Coordinates of C-alpha atoms in Angstrom, one line a residue:
M1 CA -93.9 17.4 115.0
R2 CA -93.9 19.8 112.1
L3 CA -90.9 20.0 109.9
L4 CA -88.8 23.1 110.8
H5 CA -88.8 26.0 108.3
R6 CA -85.3 26.9 107.4
V7 CA -83.5 28.6 104.6
L8 CA -82.9 26.2 101.7
A9 CA -79.3 25.4 101.0
P10 CA -78.6 26.8 97.5
A11 CA -76.0 24.1 96.7
L12 CA -77.3 20.9 95.0
T13 CA -80.9 22.1 94.8
L14 CA -82.4 21.5 91.4
L15 CA -85.9 21.9 89.9
L16 CA -86.5 18.8 87.9
A17 CA -89.3 18.2 85.4
M18 CA -89.8 15.3 83.1
A19 CA -87.5 16.5 80.4
G20 CA -84.6 16.5 82.9
A21 CA -85.2 13.0 84.2
L22 CA -82.3 10.8 85.0
V23 CA -82.5 7.0 84.5
A24 CA -80.1 4.7 86.2
T25 CA -77.8 3.1 83.6
P26 CA -74.9 0.7 83.5
A27 CA -71.5 2.2 83.9
Q28 CA -69.5 0.0 81.6
A29 CA -69.4 2.4 78.7
A30 CA -69.1 6.2 78.4
S31 CA -71.4 7.6 75.8
T32 CA -73.3 10.6 74.6
G33 CA -76.5 8.6 74.1
A34 CA -79.4 9.4 76.3
A35 CA -79.6 5.8 77.7
F36 CA -76.2 6.5 79.3
T37 CA -76.4 10.2 80.2
G38 CA -80.0 9.9 81.5
T39 CA -80.9 13.2 79.8
Y40 CA -83.9 12.9 77.5
E41 CA -84.6 16.2 75.9
N42 CA -88.0 17.8 75.5
F43 CA -87.6 18.8 71.8
F44 CA -90.7 20.8 71.7
Q45 CA -89.0 23.5 73.7
H46 CA -87.3 24.4 70.4
I47 CA -90.6 25.7 69.0
G48 CA -91.5 27.6 72.2
K49 CA -93.6 25.0 74.0
S50 CA -93.3 25.0 77.8
Q51 CA -92.9 21.9 79.9
A52 CA -96.4 22.3 81.2
E53 CA -97.8 22.6 77.7
V54 CA -96.0 19.4 76.6
D55 CA -97.1 17.5 79.7
Q56 CA -100.7 18.5 79.1
K57 CA -100.5 17.5 75.4
V58 CA -99.1 14.1 76.4
Q59 CA -101.9 13.6 78.9
D60 CA -104.6 14.7 76.5
L61 CA -103.3 12.3 73.8
Y62 CA -103.0 9.4 76.2
T63 CA -106.5 10.0 77.6
A64 CA -108.1 10.3 74.2
I65 CA -106.3 7.2 72.7
Y66 CA -105.4 4.9 75.5
T67 CA -108.1 5.2 78.2
E68 CA -111.7 4.2 78.6
N69 CA -112.4 8.0 79.0
G70 CA -111.4 8.9 75.4
P71 CA -114.0 10.0 72.9
A72 CA -115.8 7.0 71.2
D73 CA -114.4 8.0 67.8
Q74 CA -110.8 8.4 69.1
R75 CA -110.0 5.8 71.7
I76 CA -108.7 2.3 70.9
Y77 CA -108.5 1.1 74.5
Y78 CA -111.4 -1.2 75.6
P79 CA -111.6 -2.7 79.1
V80 CA -112.6 -6.4 79.6
G81 CA -114.1 -6.7 83.0
S82 CA -112.2 -5.1 85.8
D83 CA -108.7 -6.6 85.3
M84 CA -108.1 -6.8 81.5
A85 CA -108.2 -4.5 78.4
Y86 CA -107.4 -4.7 74.7
I87 CA -106.4 -2.4 71.9
Q88 CA -108.8 -2.6 69.0
A89 CA -107.5 -2.5 65.4
T90 CA -110.5 -0.5 64.4
Y91 CA -110.5 -1.1 60.6
E92 CA -110.6 -4.9 60.9
Q93 CA -112.1 -5.0 64.4
D94 CA -109.5 -7.4 65.8
V95 CA -106.8 -7.3 68.5
R96 CA -103.2 -7.3 67.3
S97 CA -99.9 -8.1 69.1
E98 CA -98.5 -5.0 67.5
G99 CA -101.1 -2.6 69.0
M100 CA -101.1 -4.4 72.4
S101 CA -97.4 -4.3 72.8
Y102 CA -97.2 -0.7 71.7
A103 CA -99.8 0.3 74.2
M104 CA -97.9 -1.5 77.0
M105 CA -94.8 0.4 76.1
V106 CA -96.7 3.7 76.2
A107 CA -98.3 2.8 79.6
L108 CA -94.8 1.8 80.9
Q109 CA -93.3 5.1 79.7
L110 CA -96.1 7.1 81.3
G111 CA -96.0 5.1 84.6
D112 CA -99.5 3.7 84.2
R113 CA -99.0 0.4 85.8
G114 CA -102.8 -0.3 86.2
R115 CA -103.5 -0.2 82.5
F116 CA -100.1 -1.9 81.7
D117 CA -101.2 -4.9 83.8
K118 CA -104.6 -5.1 82.3
L119 CA -103.2 -5.1 78.7
W120 CA -100.6 -7.7 79.7
K121 CA -103.2 -10.0 81.3
F122 CA -105.3 -10.0 78.2
A123 CA -102.3 -10.7 76.0
K124 CA -101.1 -13.5 78.3
T125 CA -104.6 -15.0 78.5
Y126 CA -105.7 -14.9 74.9
M127 CA -102.7 -14.3 72.6
Q128 CA -99.6 -16.0 74.0
C129 CA -99.1 -19.6 72.9
P130 CA -100.4 -21.7 74.5
N131 CA -103.5 -19.9 75.9
V132 CA -107.0 -20.6 77.2
N133 CA -108.4 -21.1 73.7
T134 CA -105.7 -23.2 72.0
D135 CA -102.4 -25.0 72.4
C136 CA -101.4 -23.5 69.1
G137 CA -100.7 -26.9 67.7
G138 CA -97.6 -27.1 69.8
R139 CA -96.0 -24.3 67.9
Y140 CA -94.7 -20.8 68.8
D141 CA -94.4 -21.6 72.5
R142 CA -94.3 -18.3 74.5
L143 CA -94.8 -16.2 71.3
F144 CA -98.0 -14.3 70.5
I145 CA -100.7 -14.9 67.9
W146 CA -100.5 -11.9 65.7
H147 CA -104.3 -11.2 65.9
V148 CA -107.4 -12.5 67.7
D149 CA -111.0 -11.6 67.6
D150 CA -112.1 -8.6 69.6
V151 CA -115.3 -10.4 70.8
A152 CA -115.3 -13.0 73.6
P153 CA -113.9 -15.7 73.8
Y154 CA -111.2 -13.7 71.8
R155 CA -110.2 -16.7 69.6
H156 CA -107.6 -16.9 66.9
F157 CA -108.6 -16.7 63.3
S158 CA -108.3 -19.3 60.5
L159 CA -106.5 -19.1 57.1
P160 CA -108.6 -19.2 53.9
G161 CA -108.2 -23.0 53.7
G162 CA -109.4 -23.4 57.3
E163 CA -106.1 -24.0 59.0
P164 CA -105.8 -22.2 62.3
E165 CA -103.6 -19.1 62.2
Y166 CA -101.2 -19.0 65.1
T167 CA -98.3 -17.2 63.6
P168 CA -96.6 -14.3 65.4
A169 CA -95.9 -10.8 64.0
P170 CA -92.4 -10.5 65.4
D171 CA -92.4 -6.7 66.1
G172 CA -95.2 -7.4 68.6
D173 CA -93.1 -10.0 70.4
V174 CA -90.1 -7.7 70.5
Y175 CA -92.1 -4.9 72.0
F176 CA -93.8 -7.2 74.5
A177 CA -90.4 -8.4 75.8
T178 CA -88.9 -4.9 76.0
A179 CA -92.0 -3.4 77.8
L180 CA -91.9 -6.2 80.3
L181 CA -88.2 -5.9 80.9
M182 CA -88.5 -2.2 81.5
A183 CA -91.5 -2.8 83.8
S184 CA -89.2 -5.0 85.9
A185 CA -86.7 -2.2 86.0
R186 CA -89.2 0.6 86.7
W187 CA -91.6 -1.1 89.1
G188 CA -90.0 -4.2 90.3
D189 CA -91.4 -7.7 89.8
G190 CA -94.8 -8.9 91.1
A191 CA -96.2 -12.4 91.5
G192 CA -97.4 -14.9 88.8
I193 CA -97.8 -13.3 85.4
F194 CA -96.7 -10.0 86.8
D195 CA -93.2 -11.2 87.5
Y196 CA -92.2 -9.0 84.6
G197 CA -88.6 -10.0 84.5
S198 CA -89.3 -13.7 84.3
E199 CA -92.0 -13.2 81.6
A200 CA -89.6 -11.1 79.6
A201 CA -86.9 -13.7 79.9
F202 CA -89.2 -16.4 78.6
I203 CA -90.0 -14.4 75.5
L204 CA -86.4 -13.4 74.9
D205 CA -85.3 -17.0 75.1
E206 CA -87.9 -18.1 72.6
L207 CA -87.1 -15.3 70.1
K208 CA -83.7 -16.9 69.4
D209 CA -84.5 -20.5 70.1
T210 CA -84.0 -22.9 67.2
T211 CA -84.7 -26.1 69.0
D212 CA -88.0 -28.1 69.0
L213 CA -89.3 -26.3 66.0
Q214 CA -92.4 -27.9 64.4
P215 CA -92.7 -28.5 60.6
G216 CA -93.0 -25.1 58.9
E217 CA -92.0 -23.2 62.0
L218 CA -88.9 -20.9 62.1
S219 CA -87.2 -18.9 64.9
I220 CA -88.0 -15.2 65.0
F221 CA -84.3 -14.3 64.7
N222 CA -82.6 -15.9 61.8
P223 CA -79.5 -17.6 63.3
D224 CA -77.5 -17.1 60.1
N225 CA -77.6 -13.3 60.1
K226 CA -79.4 -12.4 63.4
L227 CA -82.1 -10.4 61.6
V228 CA -85.8 -10.7 62.6
R229 CA -87.8 -12.4 59.9
F230 CA -91.0 -11.0 58.5
I231 CA -93.0 -14.1 59.6
P232 CA -91.3 -17.1 61.2
T233 CA -92.7 -19.7 58.8
W234 CA -91.8 -21.1 55.4
V235 CA -95.4 -20.6 54.2
E236 CA -95.2 -18.6 50.9
G237 CA -91.6 -17.9 51.6
S238 CA -92.3 -15.4 54.4
G239 CA -89.4 -16.7 56.4
S240 CA -87.0 -15.5 53.7
L241 CA -88.3 -11.9 53.9
V242 CA -87.2 -9.1 56.2
D243 CA -89.3 -6.1 57.2
T244 CA -87.1 -3.1 57.7
S245 CA -89.3 -1.7 60.5
Y246 CA -89.1 -5.0 62.4
Q247 CA -85.4 -4.4 63.0
L248 CA -85.0 -2.6 66.4
P249 CA -81.4 -2.5 67.4
G250 CA -82.1 0.1 70.1
F251 CA -84.1 -2.6 71.9
Y252 CA -81.5 -5.4 71.2
E253 CA -78.8 -3.1 72.7
Y254 CA -81.1 -2.7 75.7
W255 CA -81.5 -6.4 76.0
S256 CA -77.7 -6.9 75.8
R257 CA -77.4 -5.0 79.0
N258 CA -80.6 -6.2 80.8
D259 CA -81.6 -9.7 79.7
P260 CA -82.0 -11.7 82.9
T261 CA -80.4 -14.6 81.1
T262 CA -76.9 -13.2 80.9
A263 CA -75.7 -15.9 78.5
N264 CA -77.9 -14.3 75.9
R265 CA -76.5 -10.8 76.1
A266 CA -73.6 -11.3 73.7
Y267 CA -76.1 -12.6 71.1
W268 CA -78.3 -9.5 71.5
N269 CA -75.2 -7.2 71.1
E270 CA -74.4 -9.0 67.8
A271 CA -78.1 -8.7 66.7
A272 CA -77.9 -4.9 67.3
G273 CA -74.9 -4.7 65.0
A274 CA -76.5 -6.9 62.4
A275 CA -79.6 -4.8 62.2
R276 CA -77.6 -1.6 61.8
G277 CA -75.5 -3.1 59.1
Y278 CA -78.6 -4.5 57.4
W279 CA -80.1 -0.9 57.1
R280 CA -76.9 0.2 55.4
D281 CA -77.1 -2.7 53.0
V282 CA -80.7 -1.8 52.2
L283 CA -79.9 1.8 51.3
D284 CA -76.8 0.7 49.4
K285 CA -78.8 -1.8 47.3
A286 CA -81.5 0.9 46.7
G287 CA -78.9 2.8 44.9
N288 CA -77.7 5.3 47.5
R289 CA -80.2 7.9 46.2
G290 CA -79.7 10.2 49.2
N291 CA -83.3 10.4 50.2
G292 CA -83.2 8.1 53.2
I293 CA -86.3 6.2 52.0
F294 CA -86.4 2.6 53.3
P295 CA -88.7 0.1 51.6
D296 CA -91.1 -1.9 53.7
C297 CA -89.4 -5.2 53.0
T298 CA -86.4 -6.8 51.4
K299 CA -84.6 -10.0 50.8
Q300 CA -82.4 -11.3 53.6
D301 CA -79.4 -9.5 52.2
G302 CA -81.2 -6.2 51.9
G303 CA -81.8 -6.5 48.2
P304 CA -85.0 -5.6 46.5
L305 CA -88.0 -7.8 46.3
D306 CA -89.8 -8.8 43.1
Q307 CA -93.0 -9.6 45.0
Y308 CA -95.4 -7.8 47.3
S309 CA -96.2 -10.6 49.8
C310 CA -94.6 -8.5 52.6
A311 CA -96.4 -5.3 53.6
S312 CA -95.9 -3.0 50.6
G313 CA -93.0 -5.0 49.3
Y314 CA -90.2 -2.9 48.0
K315 CA -92.2 0.3 48.2
H316 CA -92.0 2.6 51.3
G317 CA -95.4 2.4 53.0
S318 CA -97.0 2.2 56.3
D319 CA -94.5 -0.4 57.7
G320 CA -91.6 1.6 56.3
W321 CA -92.7 4.8 58.1
R322 CA -91.6 3.3 61.3
T323 CA -88.1 2.4 60.2
I324 CA -86.7 5.9 60.5
Q325 CA -88.0 6.1 64.0
N326 CA -86.1 2.9 64.8
V327 CA -83.0 4.4 63.3
A328 CA -83.3 7.6 65.2
F329 CA -84.1 6.3 68.7
D330 CA -81.3 3.7 68.4
H331 CA -78.8 6.5 67.7
Y332 CA -80.4 8.9 70.3
W333 CA -80.2 6.3 73.1
Y334 CA -76.8 4.7 72.3
A335 CA -74.7 7.1 70.2
G336 CA -71.0 7.0 71.1
D337 CA -71.3 3.6 72.7
T338 CA -67.8 2.1 73.2
D339 CA -69.0 -1.4 74.2
G340 CA -69.6 -3.7 71.2
H341 CA -71.5 -2.8 68.1
A342 CA -72.1 0.9 68.3
P343 CA -74.8 2.8 66.3
L344 CA -73.5 3.8 62.9
A345 CA -72.4 7.3 62.1
E346 CA -74.5 7.0 59.0
Q347 CA -77.7 6.7 60.9
R348 CA -77.9 10.4 61.6
A349 CA -77.1 11.0 57.9
W350 CA -80.1 8.8 56.9
V351 CA -82.3 10.9 59.1
D352 CA -81.1 14.1 57.6
Q353 CA -81.7 12.6 54.1
L354 CA -85.2 11.6 54.7
L355 CA -86.3 14.7 56.5
G356 CA -84.6 16.8 53.9
F357 CA -86.4 15.0 51.2
M358 CA -89.8 15.1 52.9
R359 CA -89.5 18.7 54.3
P360 CA -90.9 20.5 51.2
R361 CA -93.5 17.7 50.8
R362 CA -94.6 17.6 54.4
A363 CA -97.9 19.5 54.0
S364 CA -99.3 16.7 51.8
M365 CA -97.1 13.7 52.0
Q366 CA -98.1 10.7 50.0
G367 CA -98.4 7.5 52.1
E368 CA -96.3 5.4 49.7
W369 CA -93.1 6.0 47.8
Y370 CA -90.8 4.2 45.6
V371 CA -87.2 4.1 46.8
D372 CA -86.2 6.5 43.9
G373 CA -88.4 9.2 45.5
T374 CA -91.4 8.8 43.1
P375 CA -94.8 8.9 44.8
A376 CA -96.4 5.4 44.7
S377 CA -99.9 6.5 46.0
D378 CA -102.3 9.4 46.0
W379 CA -103.3 9.0 49.6
S380 CA -101.8 10.8 52.6
G381 CA -100.2 9.0 55.5
G382 CA -101.8 11.3 58.1
A383 CA -100.7 11.5 61.7
G384 CA -99.0 8.1 61.8
Q385 CA -96.6 9.0 59.0
A386 CA -96.1 12.5 60.2
L387 CA -95.1 11.5 63.7
M388 CA -92.8 8.7 62.6
Y389 CA -90.8 11.1 60.4
A390 CA -91.0 13.9 63.1
S391 CA -89.7 11.5 65.8
A392 CA -86.5 11.3 63.9
A393 CA -85.9 15.0 64.6
T394 CA -84.3 13.9 67.8
V395 CA -81.1 13.3 65.9
A396 CA -81.5 15.8 63.0
S397 CA -78.5 18.0 62.2
D398 CA -80.3 21.0 60.8
S399 CA -82.3 23.0 63.4
A400 CA -84.7 24.6 60.8
T401 CA -85.6 21.2 59.4
R402 CA -86.0 19.8 63.0
D403 CA -88.3 22.6 64.0
D404 CA -90.5 22.3 60.9
F405 CA -91.1 18.6 61.8
L406 CA -91.7 19.5 65.4
R407 CA -94.4 21.9 64.4
L408 CA -95.8 19.3 62.1
A409 CA -95.9 16.8 65.0
W410 CA -97.4 19.3 67.4
D411 CA -100.2 20.3 65.0
Q412 CA -101.4 16.8 64.3
P413 CA -105.0 16.2 65.5
V414 CA -106.0 12.9 67.1
T415 CA -107.1 10.6 64.3
T416 CA -110.8 9.7 64.3
G417 CA -112.8 7.0 62.6
E418 CA -112.1 3.5 61.4
W419 CA -108.4 4.2 60.5
R420 CA -107.4 5.6 63.9
Y421 CA -105.8 2.4 65.3
Y422 CA -102.5 2.5 63.4
H423 CA -102.2 6.3 63.1
S424 CA -102.9 6.9 66.8
S425 CA -100.5 4.1 67.9
L426 CA -97.7 5.7 65.9
H427 CA -98.8 9.2 66.9
M428 CA -98.4 8.4 70.6
L429 CA -95.1 6.6 70.3
G430 CA -93.6 9.4 68.1
F431 CA -94.8 12.2 70.4
L432 CA -93.3 10.5 73.5
H433 CA -89.9 10.4 71.7
L434 CA -90.1 14.1 71.0
A435 CA -91.4 15.0 74.4
G436 CA -88.4 13.3 76.1
K437 CA -90.7 10.7 77.7
Y438 CA -89.5 7.6 75.8
R439 CA -86.7 6.3 78.0
A440 CA -84.5 3.2 78.5
Y441 CA -85.1 1.9 82.0
D442 CA -82.2 -0.2 82.9
I443 CA -82.2 -2.9 85.6
G444 CA -79.7 -2.2 88.4
A445 CA -79.6 -3.5 92.0
P446 CA -82.8 -5.1 93.2
S447 CA -83.8 -2.0 95.1
T448 CA -83.7 0.3 92.0
A449 CA -87.3 -0.2 91.1
T450 CA -89.1 0.0 94.5
S451 CA -92.8 1.0 94.2
V452 CA -94.0 3.2 97.1
Y453 CA -97.5 4.1 95.9
A454 CA -99.4 3.1 92.7
D455 CA -103.2 3.2 93.3
S456 CA -102.4 1.9 96.8
L457 CA -99.5 1.8 99.1
A458 CA -96.9 -0.9 98.4
P459 CA -96.6 -3.6 101.0
G460 CA -94.6 -2.4 104.0
W461 CA -95.1 1.3 103.3
R462 CA -97.3 3.8 105.2
A463 CA -98.4 7.3 104.4
G464 CA -98.7 10.1 107.0
S465 CA -98.4 13.9 107.3
F466 CA -96.8 16.6 109.3
G467 CA -99.9 18.8 109.9
G468 CA -103.0 18.6 107.8
S469 CA -104.9 15.5 106.8
V470 CA -103.9 12.8 104.3
D471 CA -106.2 10.6 102.2
T472 CA -104.6 7.6 100.5
A473 CA -107.6 6.7 98.3
V474 CA -108.6 9.8 96.4
S475 CA -110.5 8.7 93.3
A476 CA -110.2 12.0 91.4
P477 CA -107.8 13.3 90.4
A478 CA -105.8 10.1 89.8
Y479 CA -103.0 9.8 87.3
G480 CA -104.1 8.3 84.1
G481 CA -107.8 8.9 84.9
S482 CA -108.4 5.8 86.9
G483 CA -107.3 4.3 90.2
T484 CA -106.5 6.5 93.2
S485 CA -104.0 9.0 94.5
V486 CA -102.8 10.4 97.8
G487 CA -104.2 13.8 98.7
L488 CA -102.9 16.2 101.4
T489 CA -105.2 18.9 102.7
P490 CA -102.8 21.2 104.7
G491 CA -103.9 22.7 108.0
G492 CA -101.3 25.5 107.8
P493 CA -98.1 26.5 106.1
W494 CA -95.2 24.0 105.8
D495 CA -97.4 20.9 106.1
A496 CA -96.1 17.8 104.4
V497 CA -97.3 14.4 103.1
T498 CA -94.9 11.6 104.1
F499 CA -94.1 8.0 103.0
A500 CA -92.1 5.6 105.1
P501 CA -91.2 1.9 104.9
A502 CA -91.4 -0.4 107.9
T503 CA -87.6 -0.5 107.9
A504 CA -85.3 2.0 106.4
L505 CA -84.0 0.9 103.0
P506 CA -80.4 1.0 102.0
A507 CA -79.9 3.7 99.5
A508 CA -77.2 1.9 97.5
G509 CA -78.4 1.1 94.0
I510 CA -81.3 3.6 94.2
G511 CA -80.8 6.5 91.8
N512 CA -83.9 8.7 92.1
V513 CA -87.1 9.5 94.0
V514 CA -89.8 9.6 91.3
L515 CA -93.3 10.9 91.8
R516 CA -96.2 12.6 90.1
V517 CA -97.8 15.7 91.6
H518 CA -101.1 17.4 90.8
G519 CA -101.3 21.0 92.0
G520 CA -104.9 21.0 92.8
S521 CA -107.7 23.4 91.8
S522 CA -105.8 26.6 91.1
G523 CA -102.4 28.3 91.0
T524 CA -99.1 26.5 91.4
R525 CA -98.1 24.5 94.5
Q526 CA -94.7 25.6 95.7
L527 CA -93.3 22.4 97.3
Q528 CA -90.0 20.8 98.4
L529 CA -88.9 17.2 98.4
M530 CA -86.7 15.8 101.1
V531 CA -85.5 12.5 102.5
N532 CA -84.7 11.4 106.0
P533 CA -82.7 8.4 106.9
A534 CA -85.0 7.4 109.8
T535 CA -88.5 6.1 109.5
D536 CA -89.7 8.4 112.2
G537 CA -88.1 11.5 110.7
S538 CA -85.7 12.0 113.5
G539 CA -82.6 12.2 111.4
D540 CA -81.1 14.9 109.2
W541 CA -83.4 16.0 106.4
G542 CA -80.5 16.7 104.1
T543 CA -80.9 18.9 101.0
R544 CA -84.4 20.1 100.1
V545 CA -85.2 20.2 96.4
P546 CA -87.9 22.7 95.3
L547 CA -90.7 21.4 93.0
D548 CA -93.4 23.5 91.5
A549 CA -96.6 21.7 90.6
P550 CA -99.2 23.5 88.4
A551 CA -102.9 23.1 89.1
G552 CA -105.1 20.9 86.9
T553 CA -102.4 18.6 85.6
W554 CA -100.0 15.8 86.7
T555 CA -96.3 16.6 86.5
E556 CA -93.6 13.9 86.9
F557 CA -90.5 14.7 88.9
R558 CA -87.4 12.5 89.0
V559 CA -85.0 13.7 91.7
P560 CA -81.6 12.1 92.1
L561 CA -80.6 11.1 95.6
A562 CA -77.4 13.0 95.0
N563 CA -79.5 16.2 95.0
L564 CA -81.2 15.2 98.2
G565 CA -78.0 14.9 100.2
N566 CA -77.1 11.3 99.4
P567 CA -78.7 9.7 102.5
A568 CA -77.3 6.3 103.4
T569 CA -80.8 5.0 104.0
I570 CA -84.3 6.0 103.0
G571 CA -86.5 6.2 106.1
T572 CA -89.0 8.9 105.2
I573 CA -89.8 10.7 102.0
A574 CA -91.6 14.1 102.6
L575 CA -93.2 16.5 100.1
Q576 CA -93.7 19.7 102.0
D577 CA -95.3 23.1 101.3
R578 CA -92.7 25.8 101.0
S579 CA -94.9 28.8 100.2
G580 CA -95.3 29.8 103.8
Q581 CA -99.1 30.0 103.4
T582 CA -101.8 27.5 103.7
P583 CA -102.3 26.0 100.2
P584 CA -105.2 24.1 98.8
T585 CA -105.2 20.3 98.6
F586 CA -102.6 18.8 96.4
Y587 CA -102.2 15.2 95.2
V588 CA -99.4 12.7 94.7
D589 CA -99.4 9.5 92.7
D590 CA -97.0 6.9 91.1
V591 CA -94.3 7.3 93.8
R592 CA -91.3 5.0 93.4
L593 CA -87.6 4.7 93.9
G594 CA -85.8 4.0 90.7

């Protein structure tokens, strides 16, 4: 039967778009950080950009850079057969753990499970030690070779002397672990290599493991100070160097709350505190010049290097661009944390210092700087540098400075040509931070990450409709440009597309109903979301939440169950026309409970 038309209850109804998304988080600490409040701001609203404009900009960037549909001189994503893909480092024409793990994080944040799985399968097959091409000499078990060939069979390279090169670049391993752990939280675990939580746990264990090390091999985390090494080997002293951008306390804090191996969590909490303290030491030993400029690399105690065997050494260069983003999102996610080693109050001051220093120079920023604020190069850092600095605007104190960097970020074109790999990788990450789409997905009860539809219906789920006709395998439009979506062609007003499990699910532990909606060919679809406790829709439909979905684009909605009437069980999810007219076909994708 058709759902009854009745007046919407004004209480507890809320229009949610992506910027207002709520993410389930642990309750052990009260905090102002976004990882606790669940509120991730769309900062571009401060320069007059609408949510629809921001959503479209994100989709355009993603399509250009991270899909097979991007222009040939912009994309860095390349499919391998039907079930794998890699990210090409275009200037060297290889595949790097850095770029692969960044891309997986981007796909995770945008809900593109299909491409996430393809990237992960390539990394698992050809980059993680051991793999189909090598046993890595028994070294670096479960860690990732930092680069492999971009031509089949995708083998590792050799050092100038002919020795095989198996060493990891630790930031890639850190991003891999975090992306997998968040995938477990957001989508739930699959089978085999797609058991995301188990795969993440394996990597996390190895990052701190100091047992069974082979000659010349070191652990990623230095057990003496819990800092990530530049390279975990004694070769050329690399194990004694620290890259400031490899320190990611926001991720370690996340691990301290979500590592499946609970015995590791205290270690990660300490590592987060160590990284924050290390940054302070670096700036102190740089002379407290008040410009917020972090060098690329330092000694273990944060002191200056007298060598350049680590990125740009003690200069601030392409590695160091990323450091201020790490500082900013750590503070943005976990500010005010009362549990363990909280972000430092100085972190916001460092952001203000760097943005204040770079603001009058932003039109033509040099790519490298000495820590005293003297330019060290005559080349511009381009979109990568601009977006890393701009992403720090999430915690900037001065609104005028913030807005100048937001405009700088918004106006950056997609990088083309041979240098696009690094710039575009940073461009996408930074833009997601500013758009409010870079979020900490915490693991809660097992049911908090239930997939309903992602290119196909999840096992045990069925789709239907109240009036009209439903198609569960629409090839276009589909979110992310590939796969399929669900389309409803209404036969009259108030028709709805529905999703129901075989047996009603307990609502305990489920925070939100999350879905993406495409408004079709024209206009804006006026819809409403509701949940029924019964799988046949015979129960009370609770509170109806209005959602407006523009035509021609995908919009993500994350609606708390509290706003839907707090049903005790989830038996039917319905997305219904509320316009009172017969609308054109609209589409739904990436439906989940999380």
